[in-house]
PDB file of C-alpha atoms in Angstrom:
ATOM      1  CA  ASP T   1     -31.623 -44.698 -38.250  1.00  0.00           C
ATOM      2  CA  ALA T   2     -34.014 -43.385 -40.890  1.00  0.00           C
ATOM      3  CA  GLY T   3     -31.264 -41.796 -42.912  1.00  0.00           C
ATOM      4  CA  VAL T   4     -31.166 -38.182 -44.030  1.00  0.00           C
ATOM      5  CA  ILE T   5     -34.665 -36.737 -44.206  1.00  0.00           C
ATOM      6  CA  GLN T   6     -35.618 -33.908 -46.523  1.00  0.00           C
ATOM      7  CA  SER T   7     -38.858 -32.044 -46.936  1.00  0.00           C
ATOM      8  CA  PRO T   8     -40.741 -31.289 -49.008  1.00  0.00           C
ATOM      9  CA  ARG T   9     -39.961 -33.887 -51.663  1.00  0.00           C
ATOM     10  CA  HIS T  10     -41.488 -31.733 -54.367  1.00  0.00           C
ATOM     11  CA  GLU T  11     -42.084 -28.009 -54.416  1.00  0.00           C
ATOM     12  CA  VAL T  12     -43.698 -25.963 -57.146  1.00  0.00           C
ATOM     13  CA  THR T  13     -43.759 -22.231 -56.664  1.00  0.00           C
ATOM     14  CA  GLU T  14     -44.090 -19.051 -58.635  1.00  0.00           C
ATOM     15  CA  MET T  15     -41.240 -16.727 -59.389  1.00  0.00           C
ATOM     16  CA  GLY T  16     -40.696 -14.240 -56.609  1.00  0.00           C
ATOM     17  CA  GLN T  17     -41.943 -16.472 -53.841  1.00  0.00           C
ATOM     18  CA  GLU T  18     -39.875 -17.572 -50.889  1.00  0.00           C
ATOM     19  CA  VAL T  19     -38.907 -21.239 -50.769  1.00  0.00           C
ATOM     20  CA  THR T  20     -37.630 -23.106 -47.719  1.00  0.00           C
ATOM     21  CA  LEU T  21     -36.114 -26.548 -47.969  1.00  0.00           C
ATOM     22  CA  ARG T  22     -35.556 -28.619 -44.842  1.00  0.00           C
ATOM     23  CA  CYS T  23     -33.116 -31.299 -43.843  1.00  0.00           C
ATOM     24  CA  LYS T  24     -32.638 -33.583 -40.859  1.00  0.00           C
ATOM     25  CA  PRO T  25     -29.196 -35.232 -40.872  1.00  0.00           C
ATOM     26  CA  ILE T  26     -28.362 -38.631 -39.478  1.00  0.00           C
ATOM     27  CA  SER T  27     -27.991 -38.477 -35.728  1.00  0.00           C
ATOM     28  CA  GLY T  28     -24.377 -38.189 -34.657  1.00  0.00           C
ATOM     29  CA  HIS T  29     -23.121 -36.832 -37.950  1.00  0.00           C
ATOM     30  CA  ASP T  30     -21.099 -33.653 -37.531  1.00  0.00           C
ATOM     31  CA  TYR T  31     -21.124 -32.475 -41.124  1.00  0.00           C
ATOM     32  CA  LEU T  32     -24.056 -31.372 -43.235  1.00  0.00           C
ATOM     33  CA  PHE T  33     -23.880 -30.505 -46.920  1.00  0.00           C
ATOM     34  CA  TRP T  34     -26.314 -28.870 -49.317  1.00  0.00           C
ATOM     35  CA  TYR T  35     -26.007 -29.716 -53.012  1.00  0.00           C
ATOM     36  CA  ARG T  36     -27.873 -28.732 -56.140  1.00  0.00           C
ATOM     37  CA  GLN T  37     -28.250 -30.900 -59.251  1.00  0.00           C
ATOM     38  CA  THR T  38     -29.273 -29.608 -62.660  1.00  0.00           C
ATOM     39  CA  MET T  39     -28.874 -30.948 -66.150  1.00  0.00           C
ATOM     40  CA  MET T  40     -26.845 -27.928 -67.200  1.00  0.00           C
ATOM     41  CA  ARG T  41     -24.491 -27.620 -64.257  1.00  0.00           C
ATOM     42  CA  GLY T  42     -24.478 -31.112 -62.805  1.00  0.00           C
ATOM     43  CA  LEU T  43     -23.902 -31.541 -59.081  1.00  0.00           C
ATOM     44  CA  GLU T  44     -22.685 -28.529 -57.133  1.00  0.00           C
ATOM     45  CA  LEU T  45     -21.825 -28.094 -53.483  1.00  0.00           C
ATOM     46  CA  LEU T  46     -23.621 -25.018 -52.177  1.00  0.00           C
ATOM     47  CA  ILE T  47     -22.619 -24.877 -48.505  1.00  0.00           C
ATOM     48  CA  TYR T  48     -21.557 -27.127 -45.700  1.00  0.00           C
ATOM     49  CA  PHE T  49     -21.710 -27.019 -41.904  1.00  0.00           C
ATOM     50  CA  ASN T  50     -19.517 -28.527 -39.238  1.00  0.00           C
ATOM     51  CA  ASN T  51     -21.091 -28.806 -35.802  1.00  0.00           C
ATOM     52  CA  ASN T  52     -23.854 -26.421 -36.905  1.00  0.00           C
ATOM     53  CA  VAL T  53     -21.396 -23.740 -38.049  1.00  0.00           C
ATOM     54  CA  PRO T  54     -21.259 -22.762 -41.743  1.00  0.00           C
ATOM     55  CA  ILE T  55     -17.733 -23.468 -42.957  1.00  0.00           C
ATOM     56  CA  ASP T  56     -17.800 -22.743 -46.660  1.00  0.00           C
ATOM     57  CA  ASP T  57     -20.623 -21.065 -48.554  1.00  0.00           C
ATOM     58  CA  SER T  58     -18.640 -20.201 -51.658  1.00  0.00           C
ATOM     59  CA  GLY T  59     -20.950 -22.376 -53.742  1.00  0.00           C
ATOM     60  CA  MET T  60     -24.059 -20.413 -52.872  1.00  0.00           C
ATOM     61  CA  PRO T  61     -24.995 -18.860 -56.182  1.00  0.00           C
ATOM     62  CA  GLU T  62     -26.098 -15.457 -54.945  1.00  0.00           C
ATOM     63  CA  ASP T  63     -27.526 -13.508 -52.048  1.00  0.00           C
ATOM     64  CA  ARG T  64     -30.976 -14.847 -52.678  1.00  0.00           C
ATOM     65  CA  PHE T  65     -29.777 -18.115 -51.173  1.00  0.00           C
ATOM     66  CA  SER T  66     -29.245 -18.562 -47.455  1.00  0.00           C
ATOM     67  CA  ALA T  67     -28.763 -21.572 -45.208  1.00  0.00           C
ATOM     68  CA  LYS T  68     -28.973 -22.101 -41.488  1.00  0.00           C
ATOM     69  CA  MET T  69     -28.405 -24.892 -39.051  1.00  0.00           C
ATOM     70  CA  PRO T  70     -29.920 -23.873 -35.707  1.00  0.00           C
ATOM     71  CA  ASN T  71     -29.177 -27.241 -34.088  1.00  0.00           C
ATOM     72  CA  ALA T  72     -27.566 -30.582 -34.814  1.00  0.00           C
ATOM     73  CA  SER T  73     -30.744 -32.125 -36.160  1.00  0.00           C
ATOM     74  CA  PHE T  74     -32.104 -29.469 -38.487  1.00  0.00           C
ATOM     75  CA  SER T  75     -31.015 -27.300 -41.386  1.00  0.00           C
ATOM     76  CA  THR T  76     -32.800 -25.082 -43.862  1.00  0.00           C
ATOM     77  CA  LEU T  77     -31.948 -23.744 -47.283  1.00  0.00           C
ATOM     78  CA  LYS T  78     -33.950 -20.682 -48.222  1.00  0.00           C
ATOM     79  CA  ILE T  79     -34.340 -18.978 -51.571  1.00  0.00           C
ATOM     80  CA  GLN T  80     -35.868 -15.524 -51.531  1.00  0.00           C
ATOM     81  CA  PRO T  81     -37.020 -14.440 -54.063  1.00  0.00           C
ATOM     82  CA  SER T  82     -37.056 -17.564 -56.190  1.00  0.00           C
ATOM     83  CA  GLU T  83     -36.412 -17.490 -59.941  1.00  0.00           C
ATOM     84  CA  PRO T  84     -37.051 -20.066 -62.683  1.00  0.00           C
ATOM     85  CA  ARG T  85     -33.313 -20.752 -62.971  1.00  0.00           C
ATOM     86  CA  ASP T  86     -33.380 -22.041 -59.392  1.00  0.00           C
ATOM     87  CA  SER T  87     -35.357 -25.056 -60.579  1.00  0.00           C
ATOM     88  CA  ALA T  88     -33.273 -28.085 -59.642  1.00  0.00           C
ATOM     89  CA  VAL T  89     -33.050 -31.023 -57.295  1.00  0.00           C
ATOM     90  CA  TYR T  90     -31.575 -29.993 -53.963  1.00  0.00           C
ATOM     91  CA  PHE T  91     -29.867 -32.673 -51.917  1.00  0.00           C
ATOM     92  CA  CYS T  92     -28.839 -32.617 -48.321  1.00  0.00           C
ATOM     93  CA  ALA T  93     -26.115 -34.993 -47.132  1.00  0.00           C
ATOM     94  CA  SER T  94     -24.446 -35.710 -43.828  1.00  0.00           C
ATOM     95  CA  SER T  95     -21.258 -37.427 -42.738  1.00  0.00           C
ATOM     96  CA  GLN T  96     -19.237 -38.249 -39.686  1.00  0.00           C
ATOM     97  CA  GLN T  97     -16.144 -36.232 -38.937  1.00  0.00           C
ATOM     98  CA  GLY T  98     -15.456 -34.676 -42.279  1.00  0.00           C
ATOM     99  CA  PHE T  99     -14.286 -35.478 -45.730  1.00  0.00           C
ATOM    100  CA  SER T 100     -12.587 -38.779 -45.074  1.00  0.00           C
ATOM    101  CA  TYR T 101     -15.911 -40.424 -44.492  1.00  0.00           C
ATOM    102  CA  GLU T 102     -18.682 -41.224 -46.884  1.00  0.00           C
ATOM    103  CA  GLN T 103     -21.586 -38.865 -47.225  1.00  0.00           C
ATOM    104  CA  TYR T 104     -25.147 -40.089 -46.883  1.00  0.00           C
ATOM    105  CA  PHE T 105     -27.558 -38.286 -49.159  1.00  0.00           C
ATOM    106  CA  GLY T 106     -31.189 -37.526 -48.536  1.00  0.00           C
ATOM    107  CA  PRO T 107     -33.855 -38.234 -51.142  1.00  0.00           C
ATOM    108  CA  GLY T 108     -33.727 -34.681 -52.470  1.00  0.00           C
ATOM    109  CA  THR T 109     -36.251 -31.912 -53.017  1.00  0.00           C
ATOM    110  CA  ARG T 110     -37.310 -31.307 -56.575  1.00  0.00           C
ATOM    111  CA  LEU T 111     -37.953 -27.584 -56.909  1.00  0.00           C
ATOM    112  CA  THR T 112     -39.810 -26.094 -59.838  1.00  0.00           C
ATOM    113  CA  VAL T 113     -40.112 -22.337 -60.095  1.00  0.00           C
ATOM    114  CA  THR T 114     -42.597 -21.148 -62.712  1.00  0.00           C
TER     115      THR T 114
ATOM    116  CA  GLU B   1     -11.497 -24.187 -60.429  1.00  0.00           C
ATOM    117  CA  LEU B   2     -10.725 -27.873 -60.421  1.00  0.00           C
ATOM    118  CA  LYS B   3     -12.088 -29.755 -63.434  1.00  0.00           C
ATOM    119  CA  VAL B   4     -13.245 -33.347 -63.191  1.00  0.00           C
ATOM    120  CA  GLU B   5     -13.695 -35.278 -66.395  1.00  0.00           C
ATOM    121  CA  GLN B   6     -15.280 -38.676 -66.701  1.00  0.00           C
ATOM    122  CA  ASN B   7     -15.260 -40.934 -69.678  1.00  0.00           C
ATOM    123  CA  PRO B   8     -17.100 -42.367 -71.251  1.00  0.00           C
ATOM    124  CA  LEU B   9     -20.216 -40.284 -70.672  1.00  0.00           C
ATOM    125  CA  PHE B  10     -22.419 -43.098 -71.903  1.00  0.00           C
ATOM    126  CA  LEU B  11     -21.669 -46.763 -71.745  1.00  0.00           C
ATOM    127  CA  SER B  12     -23.737 -49.632 -73.018  1.00  0.00           C
ATOM    128  CA  MET B  13     -22.371 -53.039 -72.226  1.00  0.00           C
ATOM    129  CA  GLN B  14     -23.510 -56.612 -72.313  1.00  0.00           C
ATOM    130  CA  GLU B  15     -24.038 -58.667 -69.238  1.00  0.00           C
ATOM    131  CA  GLY B  16     -20.972 -60.615 -68.270  1.00  0.00           C
ATOM    132  CA  LYS B  17     -18.510 -58.174 -69.809  1.00  0.00           C
ATOM    133  CA  ASN B  18     -15.864 -56.084 -68.069  1.00  0.00           C
ATOM    134  CA  TYR B  19     -15.341 -52.385 -68.454  1.00  0.00           C
ATOM    135  CA  THR B  20     -13.624 -49.397 -66.844  1.00  0.00           C
ATOM    136  CA  ILE B  21     -14.845 -45.871 -66.201  1.00  0.00           C
ATOM    137  CA  TYR B  22     -12.175 -43.186 -65.954  1.00  0.00           C
ATOM    138  CA  CYS B  23     -12.109 -40.071 -63.832  1.00  0.00           C
ATOM    139  CA  ASN B  24      -9.435 -37.439 -64.473  1.00  0.00           C
ATOM    140  CA  TYR B  25      -9.024 -34.295 -62.423  1.00  0.00           C
ATOM    141  CA  SER B  26      -7.000 -31.190 -63.063  1.00  0.00           C
ATOM    142  CA  THR B  27      -5.186 -30.406 -59.826  1.00  0.00           C
ATOM    143  CA  THR B  28      -3.845 -31.960 -56.666  1.00  0.00           C
ATOM    144  CA  SER B  29      -6.521 -33.520 -54.560  1.00  0.00           C
ATOM    145  CA  ASP B  30      -6.672 -35.286 -51.236  1.00  0.00           C
ATOM    146  CA  ARG B  31      -9.710 -37.444 -51.679  1.00  0.00           C
ATOM    147  CA  LEU B  32     -11.704 -39.092 -54.414  1.00  0.00           C
ATOM    148  CA  TYR B  33     -15.239 -40.434 -54.160  1.00  0.00           C
ATOM    149  CA  TRP B  34     -17.454 -42.605 -56.294  1.00  0.00           C
ATOM    150  CA  TYR B  35     -21.246 -42.442 -56.210  1.00  0.00           C
ATOM    151  CA  ARG B  36     -24.083 -44.245 -57.885  1.00  0.00           C
ATOM    152  CA  GLN B  37     -27.370 -42.605 -58.846  1.00  0.00           C
ATOM    153  CA  ASP B  38     -30.405 -44.458 -60.151  1.00  0.00           C
ATOM    154  CA  PRO B  39     -32.835 -42.489 -62.342  1.00  0.00           C
ATOM    155  CA  GLY B  40     -34.895 -40.075 -60.260  1.00  0.00           C
ATOM    156  CA  LYS B  41     -33.167 -41.170 -57.075  1.00  0.00           C
ATOM    157  CA  SER B  42     -30.584 -39.875 -54.696  1.00  0.00           C
ATOM    158  CA  LEU B  43     -26.852 -40.576 -54.623  1.00  0.00           C
ATOM    159  CA  GLU B  44     -25.387 -43.620 -52.951  1.00  0.00           C
ATOM    160  CA  SER B  45     -21.792 -43.585 -51.797  1.00  0.00           C
ATOM    161  CA  LEU B  46     -19.746 -46.428 -53.264  1.00  0.00           C
ATOM    162  CA  PHE B  47     -16.125 -45.716 -52.375  1.00  0.00           C
ATOM    163  CA  VAL B  48     -13.965 -43.170 -50.595  1.00  0.00           C
ATOM    164  CA  LEU B  49     -10.323 -43.239 -51.730  1.00  0.00           C
ATOM    165  CA  LEU B  50      -7.931 -41.377 -49.488  1.00  0.00           C
ATOM    166  CA  SER B  51      -4.404 -42.002 -50.715  1.00  0.00           C
ATOM    167  CA  ASN B  52      -2.286 -42.750 -53.735  1.00  0.00           C
ATOM    168  CA  GLY B  53      -2.568 -46.380 -54.711  1.00  0.00           C
ATOM    169  CA  ALA B  54      -5.777 -46.930 -52.758  1.00  0.00           C
ATOM    170  CA  VAL B  55      -7.893 -49.757 -54.083  1.00  0.00           C
ATOM    171  CA  LYS B  56     -11.324 -50.714 -52.843  1.00  0.00           C
ATOM    172  CA  GLN B  57     -13.684 -53.420 -53.990  1.00  0.00           C
ATOM    173  CA  GLU B  58     -17.333 -54.123 -53.378  1.00  0.00           C
ATOM    174  CA  GLY B  59     -18.980 -56.915 -55.292  1.00  0.00           C
ATOM    175  CA  ARG B  60     -18.435 -56.414 -59.017  1.00  0.00           C
ATOM    176  CA  LEU B  61     -17.043 -52.901 -58.603  1.00  0.00           C
ATOM    177  CA  MET B  62     -13.449 -51.984 -57.889  1.00  0.00           C
ATOM    178  CA  ALA B  63     -12.099 -48.452 -57.589  1.00  0.00           C
ATOM    179  CA  SER B  64      -8.517 -47.265 -57.606  1.00  0.00           C
ATOM    180  CA  LEU B  65      -6.703 -43.976 -57.238  1.00  0.00           C
ATOM    181  CA  ASP B  66      -3.466 -42.711 -58.757  1.00  0.00           C
ATOM    182  CA  THR B  67      -2.898 -39.239 -57.358  1.00  0.00           C
ATOM    183  CA  LYS B  68       0.257 -38.700 -59.396  1.00  0.00           C
ATOM    184  CA  ALA B  69      -1.625 -39.238 -62.625  1.00  0.00           C
ATOM    185  CA  ARG B  70      -4.691 -37.513 -61.165  1.00  0.00           C
ATOM    186  CA  LEU B  71      -6.735 -40.478 -62.248  1.00  0.00           C
ATOM    187  CA  SER B  72      -9.245 -42.785 -60.670  1.00  0.00           C
ATOM    188  CA  THR B  73     -10.843 -45.798 -62.269  1.00  0.00           C
ATOM    189  CA  LEU B  74     -14.013 -47.704 -61.549  1.00  0.00           C
ATOM    190  CA  HIS B  75     -13.768 -51.204 -62.920  1.00  0.00           C
ATOM    191  CA  ILE B  76     -16.834 -53.304 -63.526  1.00  0.00           C
ATOM    192  CA  THR B  77     -16.414 -57.053 -63.599  1.00  0.00           C
ATOM    193  CA  ALA B  78     -18.954 -59.373 -65.230  1.00  0.00           C
ATOM    194  CA  ALA B  79     -21.638 -56.728 -65.447  1.00  0.00           C
ATOM    195  CA  VAL B  80     -25.203 -57.503 -64.459  1.00  0.00           C
ATOM    196  CA  HIS B  81     -28.367 -55.549 -65.218  1.00  0.00           C
ATOM    197  CA  ASP B  82     -28.630 -54.279 -61.641  1.00  0.00           C
ATOM    198  CA  LEU B  83     -25.508 -52.198 -62.200  1.00  0.00           C
ATOM    199  CA  SER B  84     -27.328 -49.977 -64.693  1.00  0.00           C
ATOM    200  CA  ALA B  85     -27.153 -46.462 -63.230  1.00  0.00           C
ATOM    201  CA  THR B  86     -25.210 -43.218 -63.497  1.00  0.00           C
ATOM    202  CA  TYR B  87     -21.838 -43.216 -61.773  1.00  0.00           C
ATOM    203  CA  PHE B  88     -20.203 -40.033 -60.552  1.00  0.00           C
ATOM    204  CA  CYS B  89     -16.733 -39.393 -59.291  1.00  0.00           C
ATOM    205  CA  ALA B  90     -16.084 -36.417 -57.054  1.00  0.00           C
ATOM    206  CA  VAL B  91     -12.889 -34.794 -55.874  1.00  0.00           C
ATOM    207  CA  ASN B  92     -12.267 -32.911 -52.652  1.00  0.00           C
ATOM    208  CA  THR B  93      -9.745 -30.138 -52.500  1.00  0.00           C
ATOM    209  CA  GLY B  94      -9.715 -27.721 -49.624  1.00  0.00           C
ATOM    210  CA  ASN B  95     -13.291 -27.009 -48.669  1.00  0.00           C
ATOM    211  CA  GLN B  96     -14.803 -27.823 -52.012  1.00  0.00           C
ATOM    212  CA  PHE B  97     -16.168 -30.861 -53.786  1.00  0.00           C
ATOM    213  CA  TYR B  98     -16.164 -31.081 -57.556  1.00  0.00           C
ATOM    214  CA  PHE B  99     -18.233 -33.685 -59.345  1.00  0.00           C
ATOM    215  CA  GLY B 100     -17.648 -35.250 -62.699  1.00  0.00           C
ATOM    216  CA  THR B 101     -20.375 -35.134 -65.330  1.00  0.00           C
ATOM    217  CA  GLY B 102     -21.325 -38.729 -64.665  1.00  0.00           C
ATOM    218  CA  THR B 103     -21.197 -41.932 -66.699  1.00  0.00           C
ATOM    219  CA  SER B 104     -24.554 -43.389 -67.650  1.00  0.00           C
ATOM    220  CA  LEU B 105     -24.181 -47.145 -67.678  1.00  0.00           C
ATOM    221  CA  THR B 106     -26.692 -49.466 -69.295  1.00  0.00           C
ATOM    222  CA  VAL B 107     -26.166 -53.184 -68.978  1.00  0.00           C
ATOM    223  CA  ILE B 108     -27.913 -55.122 -71.709  1.00  0.00           C
ATOM    224  CA  PRO B 109     -29.062 -58.694 -71.084  1.00  0.00           C
TER     225      PRO B 109
END
């Protein structure tokens, strides 16, 4: 398997623009997680899905953020409108059958909002 | 909110030496994870610890969990340069994961 795939790897956008980050989990993994990493706040869990259903989105910073998982092989994280403070590395991870199993992280998307 | 503290934050050690990284957390937790991150790279899962007294070893790294003390340790034996990286612990409680601030390890030849 190719591992978790994320696109784009780098995104530079202007404040106010819509940003969509994409993730393809490892085939057969039931759980998908979106994380954000910044120097100031470290690593934060934003939202996670189980069998394509959002389970906990309490980490989503505000209404400008939304995430979907229309099928088992694809998820998106959207920011609309984007702000400079959204600049971060966004990681997607997947795992089998929940928290007792290790999570496999994608390469991340480095987002810069100017 | 659960707090996860790692120490030290920075660690410089000579090759061949042993050292331990500590991870303390502030409330009851079911699961404890250790990750490695190389500069500019993603996270790599090292260990998943699921119960009190759990101990896991992989190569020169050994992790343990004491849920009563709310403490996990990552022990490095006979460090080599390839172990230079940032190490994170993370704690799962309920539906949330909380990460420590990370320990930046540099192994000096």
